[in-house]
Structure formats: C-alpha cells, structure tokens
Amino acid sequence: MEWLNYHHLLYFWVIAREGTIKRACEELNLSQPALSAQLRTLEDTLGEKLFHRVGRTLVLTDVGQMAYRYAQEIFSLGQEFSNTIKGRPSHRPVKLVVGIAEVVPKMVAYKLLESAFALSDPLQMVCWEGRLEQLLGELALHSLDIVLADTAIPSTVRILGHSHLLGESGVTLFASKKLAAKYQKKFPESLDGAPFLLPTGNSMLRRGMDEWFSRVGITPRLVGEFEDGATMKAFGQAGKGVFPGSNVVAKEICRQYLVQKIGQVQDVREQFYALSVERRLKHPGVLAIVDSARKTIFRNSGSP
C-alpha cells in the first residue's frame, strides 16, 4: 500500500486555498523555501504537477483540481471526526457536486439546482462548469455526482453511465424593445436578413435553430456566436441582435435583460438531462432535482 504524507497534502491544500505560497507561508508559519520544497515532494510522489503559474498567482492544473477536491473532503472529515470525539456538534451538510455543461443556460441550471436546497438536511453544493467531454471524464472518476447537459451521453464517449431525461422546453426568440417591435410584424418571415446572436455549433439549440431557418426559408445575418449564453443575452440586451432562449425561463430572461419576446420557434425544443454513473439515482439532492424538474419546472413549458 502506498502511503500519502498528509502533512504535504495539507500544505498543498492551504496553498491552493490562499492562491500564493507567500500567503500560505503566513497561514502555516513556515518559510517559503520550506513550503516550496514540501510542495515539490508531494508533486514528485504523485508524479504530476499540481500548479502552473499565471503571473504571480498559482493556478491549479486538472490534476491539481482533483487533488484539491479530495483534500477538501479529507480535511473536512478530519474536522468532523475531531468535533465528534470532543463532543461538539458537527452538522455536516450533505455534499452535492454538480458538473454543468457550458451549453446549459445559467438560468435553467439555477432553476434545476435550487430545488436541492429544499431538503430538510443542510446541503453543500459544489458546481463545476466545462465542456461535456471533460465533465464526463470527471463523472467516470466519481468526482461528480451528476452532470447537467442538453444531450444524453454521446455514443462516441466510452463511459459506463446513464442519461436521465429531466424534461424539455420550447424555444422563444427575444430582442431589445426596438428590434422586437420591428420583427414581431409578419413573424417569422420578417426575420429574413435579421441580425442574430446564436449559440456555437456544439449546442443542440444551435443545431435546432439552423434546421428551423432552413425549414421556414430564413437566412439570418449572423452577428455573433457564443459559448456562454449569458454573454449572448447581454449583447441582445444592448440591441445587437435577436437571440433564442428557453420558454421555461422566458419571464426571467425578459425581466433580467429588459428584452421582449418576438415569437416562438415552432418545432424546436431543448432537452435537459442529468447524467450519472448510476442507473438508479440515490443521492437525495439529485433525487430532489429530478423530481422537481419532472413534476414542476418542465411541466407545460412548451409555450412561453
């Protein structure tokens, strides 16, 4: 059995938490050369680099991020153990680690995840965002409890996992007040040549929009493509173009970005999935999310 030096792990954890070796030295009351040497020893033991430098700041590598999550859990358990032995109340919360595919709208992700906080037991949620392939890799390593995505697990990805459909939503087009007034008339024919802000091609919504444009004979003037939906909506708020959004959060989009609805995109729907390594979901937070999605959030979300 390979033994891990937990002093070295603790030093790494503090460095990652503080962001620089200098601040970690102050926290641990150690000299900078000594702390740097301990970090190098841990990296040598693991055979991986845990940080790379960006200016004066240390940034966790992919392995470093994984190590930090494990260290966080290890030292949280250690604190709980100490409290239990000394008769102090622990009140350790239920931990839920979620991966959010970057194509999932932030408002939809929030709407799904907030239901987990309705649990009677306290909850600690950790959210990671990234490309679906990256998140599925973390899921396979059991670093994540679920991944929220707009598609089932692709057949090209070699992972033993399961796709749980949470629900689907219709799609509406939005724009600033001035643009909305212009394109609401004779919708959707009025959109031919209109300025559009669209998700990048790696999202299911973009593929659905492209098919709809072709089906109704519309040629949009593509102003911008965005991986981040919030940035796309911000440009829409500034009047740069028309953009699509989920019906399930249509009211929130109008309120937050001060835009108006132009019309519904017929026959285009967004699907949302919870991806897991379990066929039968067990985590109470995940069960709450799935139950709320299927019974409340996506109920009657076909029209805005």
mmCIF file with all atom_site columns, N, CA and C in Angstrom, residues 127-162:
data_model
loop_
_atom_site.group_PDB
_atom_site.id
_atom_site.type_symbol
_atom_site.label_atom_id
_atom_site.label_alt_id
_atom_site.label_comp_id
_atom_site.label_asym_id
_atom_site.label_entity_id
_atom_site.label_seq_id
_atom_site.pdbx_PDB_ins_code
_atom_site.Cartn_x
_atom_site.Cartn_y
_atom_site.Cartn_z
_atom_site.occupancy
_atom_site.B_iso_or_equiv
_atom_site.pdbx_formal_charge
_atom_site.auth_seq_id
_atom_site.auth_comp_id
_atom_site.auth_asym_id
_atom_site.auth_atom_id
_atom_site.pdbx_PDB_model_num
ATOM 1   N N  . CYS A 1 127 ? -20.312 23.401 -7.712  1.00 0.00 ? 127 CYS A N  1
ATOM 2   C CA . CYS A 1 127 ? -20.635 23.399 -9.134  1.00 0.00 ? 127 CYS A CA 1
ATOM 3   C C  . CYS A 1 127 ? -19.375 23.599 -9.969  1.00 0.00 ? 127 CYS A C  1
ATOM 4   N N  . TRP A 1 128 ? -19.220 22.742 -10.972 1.00 0.00 ? 128 TRP A N  1
ATOM 5   C CA . TRP A 1 128 ? -18.127 22.857 -11.931 1.00 0.00 ? 128 TRP A CA 1
ATOM 6   C C  . TRP A 1 128 ? -18.738 23.035 -13.307 1.00 0.00 ? 128 TRP A C  1
ATOM 7   N N  . GLU A 1 129 ? -18.160 23.922 -14.091 1.00 0.00 ? 129 GLU A N  1
ATOM 8   C CA . GLU A 1 129 ? -18.662 24.156 -15.446 1.00 0.00 ? 129 GLU A CA 1
ATOM 9   C C  . GLU A 1 129 ? -17.564 23.858 -16.454 1.00 0.00 ? 129 GLU A C  1
ATOM 10  N N  . GLY A 1 130 ? -17.937 23.280 -17.590 1.00 0.00 ? 130 GLY A N  1
ATOM 11  C CA . GLY A 1 130 ? -16.935 22.978 -18.613 1.00 0.00 ? 130 GLY A CA 1
ATOM 12  C C  . GLY A 1 130 ? -17.555 22.278 -19.793 1.00 0.00 ? 130 GLY A C  1
ATOM 13  N N  . ARG A 1 131 ? -16.698 21.829 -20.700 1.00 0.00 ? 131 ARG A N  1
ATOM 14  C CA . ARG A 1 131 ? -17.167 21.069 -21.857 1.00 0.00 ? 131 ARG A CA 1
ATOM 15  C C  . ARG A 1 131 ? -17.666 19.701 -21.413 1.00 0.00 ? 131 ARG A C  1
ATOM 16  N N  . LEU A 1 132 ? -18.647 19.199 -22.141 1.00 0.00 ? 132 LEU A N  1
ATOM 17  C CA . LEU A 1 132 ? -19.292 17.950 -21.743 1.00 0.00 ? 132 LEU A CA 1
ATOM 18  C C  . LEU A 1 132 ? -18.290 16.803 -21.644 1.00 0.00 ? 132 LEU A C  1
ATOM 19  N N  . GLU A 1 133 ? -17.373 16.691 -22.612 1.00 0.00 ? 133 GLU A N  1
ATOM 20  C CA . GLU A 1 133 ? -16.410 15.586 -22.595 1.00 0.00 ? 133 GLU A CA 1
ATOM 21  C C  . GLU A 1 133 ? -15.549 15.630 -21.335 1.00 0.00 ? 133 GLU A C  1
ATOM 22  N N  . GLN A 1 134 ? -15.137 16.828 -20.944 1.00 0.00 ? 134 GLN A N  1
ATOM 23  C CA . GLN A 1 134 ? -14.319 16.987 -19.737 1.00 0.00 ? 134 GLN A CA 1
ATOM 24  C C  . GLN A 1 134 ? -15.103 16.584 -18.492 1.00 0.00 ? 134 GLN A C  1
ATOM 25  N N  . LEU A 1 135 ? -16.354 17.016 -18.419 1.00 0.00 ? 135 LEU A N  1
ATOM 26  C CA . LEU A 1 135 ? -17.173 16.699 -17.249 1.00 0.00 ? 135 LEU A CA 1
ATOM 27  C C  . LEU A 1 135 ? -17.488 15.209 -17.169 1.00 0.00 ? 135 LEU A C  1
ATOM 28  N N  . LEU A 1 136 ? -17.679 14.565 -18.313 1.00 0.00 ? 136 LEU A N  1
ATOM 29  C CA . LEU A 1 136 ? -17.940 13.130 -18.312 1.00 0.00 ? 136 LEU A CA 1
ATOM 30  C C  . LEU A 1 136 ? -16.723 12.354 -17.806 1.00 0.00 ? 136 LEU A C  1
ATOM 31  N N  . GLY A 1 137 ? -15.527 12.877 -18.107 1.00 0.00 ? 137 GLY A N  1
ATOM 32  C CA . GLY A 1 137 ? -14.320 12.255 -17.569 1.00 0.00 ? 137 GLY A CA 1
ATOM 33  C C  . GLY A 1 137 ? -14.285 12.321 -16.058 1.00 0.00 ? 137 GLY A C  1
ATOM 34  N N  . GLU A 1 138 ? -14.672 13.479 -15.503 1.00 0.00 ? 138 GLU A N  1
ATOM 35  C CA . GLU A 1 138 ? -14.732 13.626 -14.046 1.00 0.00 ? 138 GLU A CA 1
ATOM 36  C C  . GLU A 1 138 ? -15.830 12.742 -13.454 1.00 0.00 ? 138 GLU A C  1
ATOM 37  N N  . LEU A 1 139 ? -16.931 12.603 -14.183 1.00 0.00 ? 139 LEU A N  1
ATOM 38  C CA . LEU A 1 139 ? -18.022 11.745 -13.722 1.00 0.00 ? 139 LEU A CA 1
ATOM 39  C C  . LEU A 1 139 ? -17.562 10.295 -13.642 1.00 0.00 ? 139 LEU A C  1
ATOM 40  N N  . ALA A 1 140 ? -16.797 9.867  -14.634 1.00 0.00 ? 140 ALA A N  1
ATOM 41  C CA . ALA A 1 140 ? -16.295 8.494  -14.653 1.00 0.00 ? 140 ALA A CA 1
ATOM 42  C C  . ALA A 1 140 ? -15.373 8.224  -13.482 1.00 0.00 ? 140 ALA A C  1
ATOM 43  N N  . LEU A 1 141 ? -14.687 9.272  -12.997 1.00 0.00 ? 141 LEU A N  1
ATOM 44  C CA . LEU A 1 141 ? -13.788 9.141  -11.848 1.00 0.00 ? 141 LEU A CA 1
ATOM 45  C C  . LEU A 1 141 ? -14.527 9.296  -10.520 1.00 0.00 ? 141 LEU A C  1
ATOM 46  N N  . HIS A 1 142 ? -15.857 9.445  -10.603 1.00 0.00 ? 142 HIS A N  1
ATOM 47  C CA . HIS A 1 142 ? -16.708 9.637  -9.421  1.00 0.00 ? 142 HIS A CA 1
ATOM 48  C C  . HIS A 1 142 ? -16.381 10.943 -8.688  1.00 0.00 ? 142 HIS A C  1
ATOM 49  N N  . SER A 1 143 ? -15.832 11.917 -9.415  1.00 0.00 ? 143 SER A N  1
ATOM 50  C CA . SER A 1 143 ? -15.574 13.229 -8.825  1.00 0.00 ? 143 SER A CA 1
ATOM 51  C C  . SER A 1 143 ? -16.833 14.089 -8.822  1.00 0.00 ? 143 SER A C  1
ATOM 52  N N  . LEU A 1 144 ? -17.817 13.725 -9.646  1.00 0.00 ? 144 LEU A N  1
ATOM 53  C CA . LEU A 1 144 ? -19.087 14.448 -9.738  1.00 0.00 ? 144 LEU A CA 1
ATOM 54  C C  . LEU A 1 144 ? -20.236 13.505 -9.427  1.00 0.00 ? 144 LEU A C  1
ATOM 55  N N  . ASP A 1 145 ? -21.291 14.043 -8.821  1.00 0.00 ? 145 ASP A N  1
ATOM 56  C CA . ASP A 1 145 ? -22.489 13.238 -8.570  1.00 0.00 ? 145 ASP A CA 1
ATOM 57  C C  . ASP A 1 145 ? -23.365 13.165 -9.816  1.00 0.00 ? 145 ASP A C  1
ATOM 58  N N  . ILE A 1 146 ? -23.527 14.305 -10.507 1.00 0.00 ? 146 ILE A N  1
ATOM 59  C CA . ILE A 1 146 ? -24.278 14.340 -11.764 1.00 0.00 ? 146 ILE A CA 1
ATOM 60  C C  . ILE A 1 146 ? -23.675 15.398 -12.678 1.00 0.00 ? 146 ILE A C  1
ATOM 61  N N  . VAL A 1 147 ? -24.038 15.316 -13.940 1.00 0.00 ? 147 VAL A N  1
ATOM 62  C CA . VAL A 1 147 ? -23.712 16.345 -14.919 1.00 0.00 ? 147 VAL A CA 1
ATOM 63  C C  . VAL A 1 147 ? -25.020 16.805 -15.553 1.00 0.00 ? 147 VAL A C  1
ATOM 64  N N  . LEU A 1 148 ? -25.251 18.112 -15.601 1.00 0.00 ? 148 LEU A N  1
ATOM 65  C CA . LEU A 1 148 ? -26.405 18.671 -16.296 1.00 0.00 ? 148 LEU A CA 1
ATOM 66  C C  . LEU A 1 148 ? -25.985 18.966 -17.731 1.00 0.00 ? 148 LEU A C  1
ATOM 67  N N  . ALA A 1 149 ? -26.761 18.472 -18.703 1.00 0.00 ? 149 ALA A N  1
ATOM 68  C CA . ALA A 1 149 ? -26.392 18.634 -20.109 1.00 0.00 ? 149 ALA A CA 1
ATOM 69  C C  . ALA A 1 149 ? -27.646 18.796 -20.960 1.00 0.00 ? 149 ALA A C  1
ATOM 70  N N  . ASP A 1 150 ? -27.419 19.193 -22.236 1.00 0.00 ? 150 ASP A N  1
ATOM 71  C CA . ASP A 1 150 ? -28.535 19.347 -23.167 1.00 0.00 ? 150 ASP A CA 1
ATOM 72  C C  . ASP A 1 150 ? -28.651 18.147 -24.099 1.00 0.00 ? 150 ASP A C  1
ATOM 73  N N  . THR A 1 151 ? -27.934 17.082 -23.771 1.00 0.00 ? 151 THR A N  1
ATOM 74  C CA . THR A 1 151 ? -27.966 15.875 -24.581 1.00 0.00 ? 151 THR A CA 1
ATOM 75  C C  . THR A 1 151 ? -27.673 14.667 -23.705 1.00 0.00 ? 151 THR A C  1
ATOM 76  N N  . ALA A 1 152 ? -28.083 13.502 -24.169 1.00 0.00 ? 152 ALA A N  1
ATOM 77  C CA . ALA A 1 152 ? -27.722 12.261 -23.485 1.00 0.00 ? 152 ALA A CA 1
ATOM 78  C C  . ALA A 1 152 ? -26.231 12.007 -23.683 1.00 0.00 ? 152 ALA A C  1
ATOM 79  N N  . ILE A 1 153 ? -25.696 11.044 -22.965 1.00 0.00 ? 153 ILE A N  1
ATOM 80  C CA . ILE A 1 153 ? -24.280 10.713 -23.113 1.00 0.00 ? 153 ILE A CA 1
ATOM 81  C C  . ILE A 1 153 ? -24.028 10.264 -24.556 1.00 0.00 ? 153 ILE A C  1
ATOM 82  N N  . PRO A 1 154 ? -23.149 10.952 -25.284 1.00 0.00 ? 154 PRO A N  1
ATOM 83  C CA . PRO A 1 154 ? -22.901 10.580 -26.686 1.00 0.00 ? 154 PRO A CA 1
ATOM 84  C C  . PRO A 1 154 ? -22.383 9.142  -26.806 1.00 0.00 ? 154 PRO A C  1
ATOM 85  N N  . SER A 1 155 ? -22.783 8.472  -27.872 1.00 0.00 ? 155 SER A N  1
ATOM 86  C CA . SER A 1 155 ? -22.361 7.089  -28.084 1.00 0.00 ? 155 SER A CA 1
ATOM 87  C C  . SER A 1 155 ? -20.861 6.981  -28.326 1.00 0.00 ? 155 SER A C  1
ATOM 88  N N  . THR A 1 156 ? -20.241 8.110  -28.734 1.00 0.00 ? 156 THR A N  1
ATOM 89  C CA . THR A 1 156 ? -18.802 8.113  -29.002 1.00 0.00 ? 156 THR A CA 1
ATOM 90  C C  . THR A 1 156 ? -17.963 8.186  -27.732 1.00 0.00 ? 156 THR A C  1
ATOM 91  N N  . VAL A 1 157 ? -18.605 8.491  -26.602 1.00 0.00 ? 157 VAL A N  1
ATOM 92  C CA . VAL A 1 157 ? -17.894 8.616  -25.330 1.00 0.00 ? 157 VAL A CA 1
ATOM 93  C C  . VAL A 1 157 ? -17.921 7.272  -24.618 1.00 0.00 ? 157 VAL A C  1
ATOM 94  N N  . ARG A 1 158 ? -16.748 6.768  -24.301 1.00 0.00 ? 158 ARG A N  1
ATOM 95  C CA . ARG A 1 158 ? -16.659 5.459  -23.648 1.00 0.00 ? 158 ARG A CA 1
ATOM 96  C C  . ARG A 1 158 ? -16.705 5.634  -22.144 1.00 0.00 ? 158 ARG A C  1
ATOM 97  N N  . ILE A 1 159 ? -17.907 5.687  -21.639 1.00 0.00 ? 159 ILE A N  1
ATOM 98  C CA . ILE A 1 159 ? -18.114 5.812  -20.198 1.00 0.00 ? 159 ILE A CA 1
ATOM 99  C C  . ILE A 1 159 ? -19.340 4.993  -19.828 1.00 0.00 ? 159 ILE A C  1
ATOM 100 N N  . LEU A 1 160 ? -19.244 4.260  -18.743 1.00 0.00 ? 160 LEU A N  1
ATOM 101 C CA . LEU A 1 160 ? -20.375 3.483  -18.263 1.00 0.00 ? 160 LEU A CA 1
ATOM 102 C C  . LEU A 1 160 ? -21.252 4.423  -17.444 1.00 0.00 ? 160 LEU A C  1
ATOM 103 N N  . GLY A 1 161 ? -22.232 5.024  -18.110 1.00 0.00 ? 161 GLY A N  1
ATOM 104 C CA . GLY A 1 161 ? -23.087 5.994  -17.434 1.00 0.00 ? 161 GLY A CA 1
ATOM 105 C C  . GLY A 1 161 ? -24.508 5.911  -17.949 1.00 0.00 ? 161 GLY A C  1
ATOM 106 N N  . HIS A 1 162 ? -25.366 6.721  -17.345 1.00 0.00 ? 162 HIS A N  1
ATOM 107 C CA . HIS A 1 162 ? -26.790 6.687  -17.679 1.00 0.00 ? 162 HIS A CA 1
ATOM 108 C C  . HIS A 1 162 ? -27.321 8.107  -17.832 1.00 0.00 ? 162 HIS A C  1
#
